[in-house]
DNA sequence: TTGAAAGCGCTAACAC
DNA sequence: GTGTTAGCGCTTTCAA
């Protein structure tokens, strides 16, 4: 038995047992005890049992930190993402954990809230905790020092959902440009000519050509614009609304509707939810008065009134593939950077209808001053 | 500059820099360098700057493991829960992170999949990593050794959403019994006499009085049964369906409908989603042919067709309160175990209608053999 | 098979 | 203000 330290509150709390304690009780050396406990080296079967008995007699619990310090291996990988409440990330995380755990690694998760500062802190934290590798969905494509630090430290890194500019790195993303293109085509085919793209990410006051911080959103906006160009629709008539810092899709919706948008592309399912709510509150019938399409396909999109047309992403696969890639790198796989791009899938439901407005009138107002195509 | 180890692939990866390296470059002792780096003790401003310069010249990154080992403080808390994909846990996790981080702790998250074995592994893992304290939603109320081990190790622990039998411990839960009671009352008032309670947790083949593994589900079933008793409705006519191991609410729904259920209580929003889907697929109109009420109030429940009547839980507060309590314990708060119970709130929408069937007929069949009240 | 001792990177006494 | 030294709990040579 270990001596017990008397606690201030009178309870007796045991000092944590160490290999040394176990060794003493089992009457062997620290080294032998450690071998028996750690299951390495070779140790006589009898002594092994004796050590194990001693171990749970003193309530021995290995110290993973000490172990990592001496071996240099942590068996832990870090995952950093922006919003665990977003079903996209929840699902991807799930996939990552499954893969990574079955490969014998533990996972530590950090939430950044789309804030580059938090992200840097999270990455450094994980690096300081000496995780074996990292999987991150970077909040900012630009000069992302924290992300670069990971590889600079020589640790494997896989980016998912988003990438970072001028940075060679394994990554697994979805074909967002194509997805947005298709979504825009659906709307265009239905006759819409004034479409708003809504996202909570990126900067406010977007002008065509601006670099949007999140590459997944940037790719979508790109595909969106490409479809419009191709259809010969004036981009100036379109409305790309990015929320930047502010919370709340609702003001964006107000803005969009106020400027004549007849259809919305929601950049994720959370935004689609807000749009549907907003439309309901405003007494705007979907799709009769406002059409809606969105990225991601959580179960509710087929249950809502109306069911919504979506671009489904292979979320599970994105996470799983990112994890598999990291595990392979951890196993020592060398070789070229891998950039995996997964395709998305259109699911048409009932949230799109032709616009009620005729656009001939509006088209003549194109140059009317004061018609913004971005939100302040 | 540090010497560089040549890597097999030809790249040159730096050995990780340590305080010793920094000290050498800054021409001070290890202790001084450590003081400057760690921001403790006192050190001359000039030397401090010199050390800091040296630090980023060699790309120094502190080793949190080593620090924890010598200080005994990890500044990290562990959270273990059963399913991060469930919006309930996603939201609670978010609240926990926020509170805990602003108190200066990092958080490590583990998913258990409702599997007691995984849970034990996760708890031990966290304990081995020497987290300062734990917040756990226990998968099993019975003789939960892993949970007990936490306090046995002298580490603060707060349970949330669920508790463990015969185990004194701080906890924050919702008043599930009352919530279920109210939900049952809504259905009863509408005229329903044959109601099915659906959950993915707990054992299959439930008989009244059985101990359901998850205390939150157990409390709900308890409240459900109490309401029926009070209304003088035969419990034998009710159908408590728990999924046990199997994935899939759908077979449960089949079972319920097949045995004449006219209303469903879904034990969480994921289940409600499945029920709505299932009803749709079967061409069953909600609420005309099947009424539905559920726990939790994610945004989609007001968007669905029909919007669903729910018992909203103060999820954010549950998480935040659990975190605050843990932080206080970590700060040394002694004193009695705290058991915080938060109340739920009924939100009536359009998913409940009177049953079409008249029950006089059915009541006479009560003793008809083969009418099960639980699912195998 | 076992033991003694060194070392992982850091902090914390204790001297100077 | 700064340096020396001794740990934290484990693994890992190297001998015996």
JSON list of N, CA and C in Angstrom, two decimals, chain B residues 110-152:
[
{"chain": "B", "resi": 110, "resn": "UNK", "atom": "N", "xyz": [-13.59, 12.68, -26.67]},
{"chain": "B", "resi": 110, "resn": "UNK", "atom": "CA", "xyz": [-13.63, 11.29, -27.11]},
{"chain": "B", "resi": 110, "resn": "UNK", "atom": "C", "xyz": [-15.06, 10.82, -27.33]},
{"chain": "B", "resi": 111, "resn": "UNK", "atom": "N", "xyz": [-15.23, 10.08, -28.38]},
{"chain": "B", "resi": 111, "resn": "UNK", "atom": "CA", "xyz": [-16.53, 9.56, -28.76]},
{"chain": "B", "resi": 111, "resn": "UNK", "atom": "C", "xyz": [-16.61, 8.09, -28.36]},
{"chain": "B", "resi": 112, "resn": "UNK", "atom": "N", "xyz": [-17.75, 7.65, -27.79]},
{"chain": "B", "resi": 112, "resn": "UNK", "atom": "CA", "xyz": [-17.77, 6.25, -27.35]},
{"chain": "B", "resi": 112, "resn": "UNK", "atom": "C", "xyz": [-18.77, 5.39, -28.11]},
{"chain": "B", "resi": 113, "resn": "UNK", "atom": "N", "xyz": [-19.64, 6.05, -28.90]},
{"chain": "B", "resi": 113, "resn": "UNK", "atom": "CA", "xyz": [-20.57, 5.24, -29.67]},
{"chain": "B", "resi": 113, "resn": "UNK", "atom": "C", "xyz": [-21.54, 4.48, -28.78]},
{"chain": "B", "resi": 114, "resn": "UNK", "atom": "N", "xyz": [-21.80, 5.00, -27.61]},
{"chain": "B", "resi": 114, "resn": "UNK", "atom": "CA", "xyz": [-22.70, 4.34, -26.66]},
{"chain": "B", "resi": 114, "resn": "UNK", "atom": "C", "xyz": [-22.19, 2.98, -26.22]},
{"chain": "B", "resi": 115, "resn": "UNK", "atom": "N", "xyz": [-20.94, 2.73, -26.43]},
{"chain": "B", "resi": 115, "resn": "UNK", "atom": "CA", "xyz": [-20.38, 1.44, -26.10]},
{"chain": "B", "resi": 115, "resn": "UNK", "atom": "C", "xyz": [-19.55, 1.54, -24.81]},
{"chain": "B", "resi": 116, "resn": "UNK", "atom": "N", "xyz": [-20.01, 0.85, -23.76]},
{"chain": "B", "resi": 116, "resn": "UNK", "atom": "CA", "xyz": [-19.34, 0.94, -22.46]},
{"chain": "B", "resi": 116, "resn": "UNK", "atom": "C", "xyz": [-17.87, 0.56, -22.54]},
{"chain": "B", "resi": 117, "resn": "UNK", "atom": "N", "xyz": [-17.56, -0.34, -23.43]},
{"chain": "B", "resi": 117, "resn": "UNK", "atom": "CA", "xyz": [-16.16, -0.75, -23.58]},
{"chain": "B", "resi": 117, "resn": "UNK", "atom": "C", "xyz": [-15.32, 0.40, -24.12]},
{"chain": "B", "resi": 118, "resn": "UNK", "atom": "N", "xyz": [-15.84, 1.05, -25.15]},
{"chain": "B", "resi": 118, "resn": "UNK", "atom": "CA", "xyz": [-15.14, 2.22, -25.70]},
{"chain": "B", "resi": 118, "resn": "UNK", "atom": "C", "xyz": [-15.04, 3.32, -24.65]},
{"chain": "B", "resi": 119, "resn": "UNK", "atom": "N", "xyz": [-16.10, 3.43, -23.89]},
{"chain": "B", "resi": 119, "resn": "UNK", "atom": "CA", "xyz": [-16.12, 4.47, -22.87]},
{"chain": "B", "resi": 119, "resn": "UNK", "atom": "C", "xyz": [-15.01, 4.25, -21.85]},
{"chain": "B", "resi": 120, "resn": "UNK", "atom": "N", "xyz": [-14.89, 3.04, -21.40]},
{"chain": "B", "resi": 120, "resn": "UNK", "atom": "CA", "xyz": [-13.85, 2.73, -20.43]},
{"chain": "B", "resi": 120, "resn": "UNK", "atom": "C", "xyz": [-12.48, 3.02, -21.02]},
{"chain": "B", "resi": 121, "resn": "UNK", "atom": "N", "xyz": [-12.31, 2.64, -22.27]},
{"chain": "B", "resi": 121, "resn": "UNK", "atom": "CA", "xyz": [-11.03, 2.88, -22.94]},
{"chain": "B", "resi": 121, "resn": "UNK", "atom": "C", "xyz": [-10.75, 4.37, -23.02]},
{"chain": "B", "resi": 122, "resn": "UNK", "atom": "N", "xyz": [-11.77, 5.13, -23.36]},
{"chain": "B", "resi": 122, "resn": "UNK", "atom": "CA", "xyz": [-11.60, 6.57, -23.51]},
{"chain": "B", "resi": 122, "resn": "UNK", "atom": "C", "xyz": [-11.25, 7.22, -22.17]},
{"chain": "B", "resi": 123, "resn": "UNK", "atom": "N", "xyz": [-11.94, 6.82, -21.14]},
{"chain": "B", "resi": 123, "resn": "UNK", "atom": "CA", "xyz": [-11.69, 7.39, -19.81]},
{"chain": "B", "resi": 123, "resn": "UNK", "atom": "C", "xyz": [-10.28, 7.05, -19.36]},
{"chain": "B", "resi": 124, "resn": "UNK", "atom": "N", "xyz": [-9.89, 5.81, -19.52]},
{"chain": "B", "resi": 124, "resn": "UNK", "atom": "CA", "xyz": [-8.54, 5.42, -19.12]},
{"chain": "B", "resi": 124, "resn": "UNK", "atom": "C", "xyz": [-7.50, 6.20, -19.91]},
{"chain": "B", "resi": 125, "resn": "UNK", "atom": "N", "xyz": [-7.75, 6.31, -21.19]},
{"chain": "B", "resi": 125, "resn": "UNK", "atom": "CA", "xyz": [-6.84, 7.06, -22.04]},
{"chain": "B", "resi": 125, "resn": "UNK", "atom": "C", "xyz": [-6.62, 8.47, -21.49]},
{"chain": "B", "resi": 126, "resn": "UNK", "atom": "N", "xyz": [-7.72, 9.12, -21.21]},
{"chain": "B", "resi": 126, "resn": "UNK", "atom": "CA", "xyz": [-7.66, 10.49, -20.70]},
{"chain": "B", "resi": 126, "resn": "UNK", "atom": "C", "xyz": [-6.95, 10.55, -19.35]},
{"chain": "B", "resi": 127, "resn": "UNK", "atom": "N", "xyz": [-7.23, 9.58, -18.52]},
{"chain": "B", "resi": 127, "resn": "UNK", "atom": "CA", "xyz": [-6.59, 9.51, -17.21]},
{"chain": "B", "resi": 127, "resn": "UNK", "atom": "C", "xyz": [-5.08, 9.32, -17.40]},
{"chain": "B", "resi": 128, "resn": "UNK", "atom": "N", "xyz": [-4.73, 8.47, -18.33]},
{"chain": "B", "resi": 128, "resn": "UNK", "atom": "CA", "xyz": [-3.31, 8.23, -18.59]},
{"chain": "B", "resi": 128, "resn": "UNK", "atom": "C", "xyz": [-2.62, 9.45, -19.17]},
{"chain": "B", "resi": 129, "resn": "UNK", "atom": "N", "xyz": [-3.40, 10.23, -19.89]},
{"chain": "B", "resi": 129, "resn": "UNK", "atom": "CA", "xyz": [-2.82, 11.46, -20.42]},
{"chain": "B", "resi": 129, "resn": "UNK", "atom": "C", "xyz": [-2.81, 12.54, -19.35]},
{"chain": "B", "resi": 130, "resn": "UNK", "atom": "N", "xyz": [-3.24, 12.19, -18.17]},
{"chain": "B", "resi": 130, "resn": "UNK", "atom": "CA", "xyz": [-3.21, 13.08, -17.02]},
{"chain": "B", "resi": 130, "resn": "UNK", "atom": "C", "xyz": [-4.00, 14.36, -17.20]},
{"chain": "B", "resi": 131, "resn": "UNK", "atom": "N", "xyz": [-5.21, 14.22, -17.73]},
{"chain": "B", "resi": 131, "resn": "UNK", "atom": "CA", "xyz": [-6.08, 15.39, -17.79]},
{"chain": "B", "resi": 131, "resn": "UNK", "atom": "C", "xyz": [-6.40, 15.83, -16.37]},
{"chain": "B", "resi": 132, "resn": "UNK", "atom": "N", "xyz": [-6.70, 17.11, -16.23]},
{"chain": "B", "resi": 132, "resn": "UNK", "atom": "CA", "xyz": [-6.97, 17.65, -14.90]},
{"chain": "B", "resi": 132, "resn": "UNK", "atom": "C", "xyz": [-8.33, 17.20, -14.37]},
{"chain": "B", "resi": 133, "resn": "UNK", "atom": "N", "xyz": [-9.27, 17.02, -15.26]},
{"chain": "B", "resi": 133, "resn": "UNK", "atom": "CA", "xyz": [-10.61, 16.62, -14.84]},
{"chain": "B", "resi": 133, "resn": "UNK", "atom": "C", "xyz": [-11.40, 16.12, -16.03]},
{"chain": "B", "resi": 134, "resn": "UNK", "atom": "N", "xyz": [-12.58, 15.57, -15.75]},
{"chain": "B", "resi": 134, "resn": "UNK", "atom": "CA", "xyz": [-13.37, 14.97, -16.82]},
{"chain": "B", "resi": 134, "resn": "UNK", "atom": "C", "xyz": [-14.84, 15.37, -16.77]},
{"chain": "B", "resi": 135, "resn": "UNK", "atom": "N", "xyz": [-15.41, 15.47, -17.96]},
{"chain": "B", "resi": 135, "resn": "UNK", "atom": "CA", "xyz": [-16.85, 15.65, -18.07]},
{"chain": "B", "resi": 135, "resn": "UNK", "atom": "C", "xyz": [-17.34, 14.48, -18.91]},
{"chain": "B", "resi": 136, "resn": "UNK", "atom": "N", "xyz": [-18.25, 13.71, -18.35]},
{"chain": "B", "resi": 136, "resn": "UNK", "atom": "CA", "xyz": [-18.67, 12.48, -19.02]},
{"chain": "B", "resi": 136, "resn": "UNK", "atom": "C", "xyz": [-20.19, 12.33, -19.06]},
{"chain": "B", "resi": 137, "resn": "UNK", "atom": "N", "xyz": [-20.69, 11.87, -20.20]},
{"chain": "B", "resi": 137, "resn": "UNK", "atom": "CA", "xyz": [-22.09, 11.46, -20.31]},
{"chain": "B", "resi": 137, "resn": "UNK", "atom": "C", "xyz": [-22.06, 9.94, -20.33]},
{"chain": "B", "resi": 138, "resn": "UNK", "atom": "N", "xyz": [-22.18, 9.30, -19.18]},
{"chain": "B", "resi": 138, "resn": "UNK", "atom": "CA", "xyz": [-21.92, 7.86, -19.10]},
{"chain": "B", "resi": 138, "resn": "UNK", "atom": "C", "xyz": [-22.88, 7.00, -19.91]},
{"chain": "B", "resi": 139, "resn": "UNK", "atom": "N", "xyz": [-22.34, 6.03, -20.61]},
{"chain": "B", "resi": 139, "resn": "UNK", "atom": "CA", "xyz": [-23.16, 5.16, -21.44]},
{"chain": "B", "resi": 139, "resn": "UNK", "atom": "C", "xyz": [-23.93, 4.14, -20.60]},
{"chain": "B", "resi": 140, "resn": "UNK", "atom": "N", "xyz": [-23.40, 3.84, -19.43]},
{"chain": "B", "resi": 140, "resn": "UNK", "atom": "CA", "xyz": [-24.04, 2.81, -18.62]},
{"chain": "B", "resi": 140, "resn": "UNK", "atom": "C", "xyz": [-24.15, 3.21, -17.16]},
{"chain": "B", "resi": 141, "resn": "UNK", "atom": "N", "xyz": [-25.35, 3.16, -16.63]},
{"chain": "B", "resi": 141, "resn": "UNK", "atom": "CA", "xyz": [-25.58, 3.55, -15.24]},
{"chain": "B", "resi": 141, "resn": "UNK", "atom": "C", "xyz": [-25.07, 2.53, -14.24]},
{"chain": "B", "resi": 142, "resn": "UNK", "atom": "N", "xyz": [-24.88, 1.30, -14.70]},
{"chain": "B", "resi": 142, "resn": "UNK", "atom": "CA", "xyz": [-24.54, 0.22, -13.79]},
{"chain": "B", "resi": 142, "resn": "UNK", "atom": "C", "xyz": [-23.05, 0.04, -13.55]},
{"chain": "B", "resi": 143, "resn": "UNK", "atom": "N", "xyz": [-22.70, -0.08, -12.33]},
{"chain": "B", "resi": 143, "resn": "UNK", "atom": "CA", "xyz": [-21.34, -0.46, -11.95]},
{"chain": "B", "resi": 143, "resn": "UNK", "atom": "C", "xyz": [-20.31, 0.03, -12.94]},
{"chain": "B", "resi": 144, "resn": "UNK", "atom": "N", "xyz": [-20.31, 1.30, -13.14]},
{"chain": "B", "resi": 144, "resn": "UNK", "atom": "CA", "xyz": [-19.44, 1.86, -14.14]},
{"chain": "B", "resi": 144, "resn": "UNK", "atom": "C", "xyz": [-18.03, 2.07, -13.59]},
{"chain": "B", "resi": 145, "resn": "UNK", "atom": "N", "xyz": [-17.24, 1.05, -13.73]},
{"chain": "B", "resi": 145, "resn": "UNK", "atom": "CA", "xyz": [-15.89, 1.06, -13.17]},
{"chain": "B", "resi": 145, "resn": "UNK", "atom": "C", "xyz": [-15.02, 2.19, -13.66]},
{"chain": "B", "resi": 146, "resn": "UNK", "atom": "N", "xyz": [-15.10, 2.45, -14.95]},
{"chain": "B", "resi": 146, "resn": "UNK", "atom": "CA", "xyz": [-14.25, 3.48, -15.53]},
{"chain": "B", "resi": 146, "resn": "UNK", "atom": "C", "xyz": [-14.55, 4.83, -14.90]},
{"chain": "B", "resi": 147, "resn": "UNK", "atom": "N", "xyz": [-15.81, 5.13, -14.78]},
{"chain": "B", "resi": 147, "resn": "UNK", "atom": "CA", "xyz": [-16.20, 6.41, -14.19]},
{"chain": "B", "resi": 147, "resn": "UNK", "atom": "C", "xyz": [-15.72, 6.48, -12.74]},
{"chain": "B", "resi": 148, "resn": "UNK", "atom": "N", "xyz": [-15.87, 5.39, -12.04]},
{"chain": "B", "resi": 148, "resn": "UNK", "atom": "CA", "xyz": [-15.44, 5.37, -10.65]},
{"chain": "B", "resi": 148, "resn": "UNK", "atom": "C", "xyz": [-13.94, 5.57, -10.54]},
{"chain": "B", "resi": 149, "resn": "UNK", "atom": "N", "xyz": [-13.21, 5.06, -11.51]},
{"chain": "B", "resi": 149, "resn": "UNK", "atom": "CA", "xyz": [-11.77, 5.18, -11.51]},
{"chain": "B", "resi": 149, "resn": "UNK", "atom": "C", "xyz": [-11.31, 6.64, -11.52]},
{"chain": "B", "resi": 150, "resn": "UNK", "atom": "N", "xyz": [-12.10, 7.47, -12.16]},
{"chain": "B", "resi": 150, "resn": "UNK", "atom": "CA", "xyz": [-11.74, 8.88, -12.23]},
{"chain": "B", "resi": 150, "resn": "UNK", "atom": "C", "xyz": [-11.64, 9.48, -10.84]},
{"chain": "B", "resi": 151, "resn": "UNK", "atom": "N", "xyz": [-12.68, 9.30, -10.06]},
{"chain": "B", "resi": 151, "resn": "UNK", "atom": "CA", "xyz": [-12.65, 9.88, -8.72]},
{"chain": "B", "resi": 151, "resn": "UNK", "atom": "C", "xyz": [-11.68, 9.12, -7.83]},
{"chain": "B", "resi": 152, "resn": "UNK", "atom": "N", "xyz": [-11.54, 7.82, -8.10]},
{"chain": "B", "resi": 152, "resn": "UNK", "atom": "CA", "xyz": [-10.58, 7.04, -7.31]},
{"chain": "B", "resi": 152, "resn": "UNK", "atom": "C", "xyz": [-9.18, 7.60, -7.52]}
]
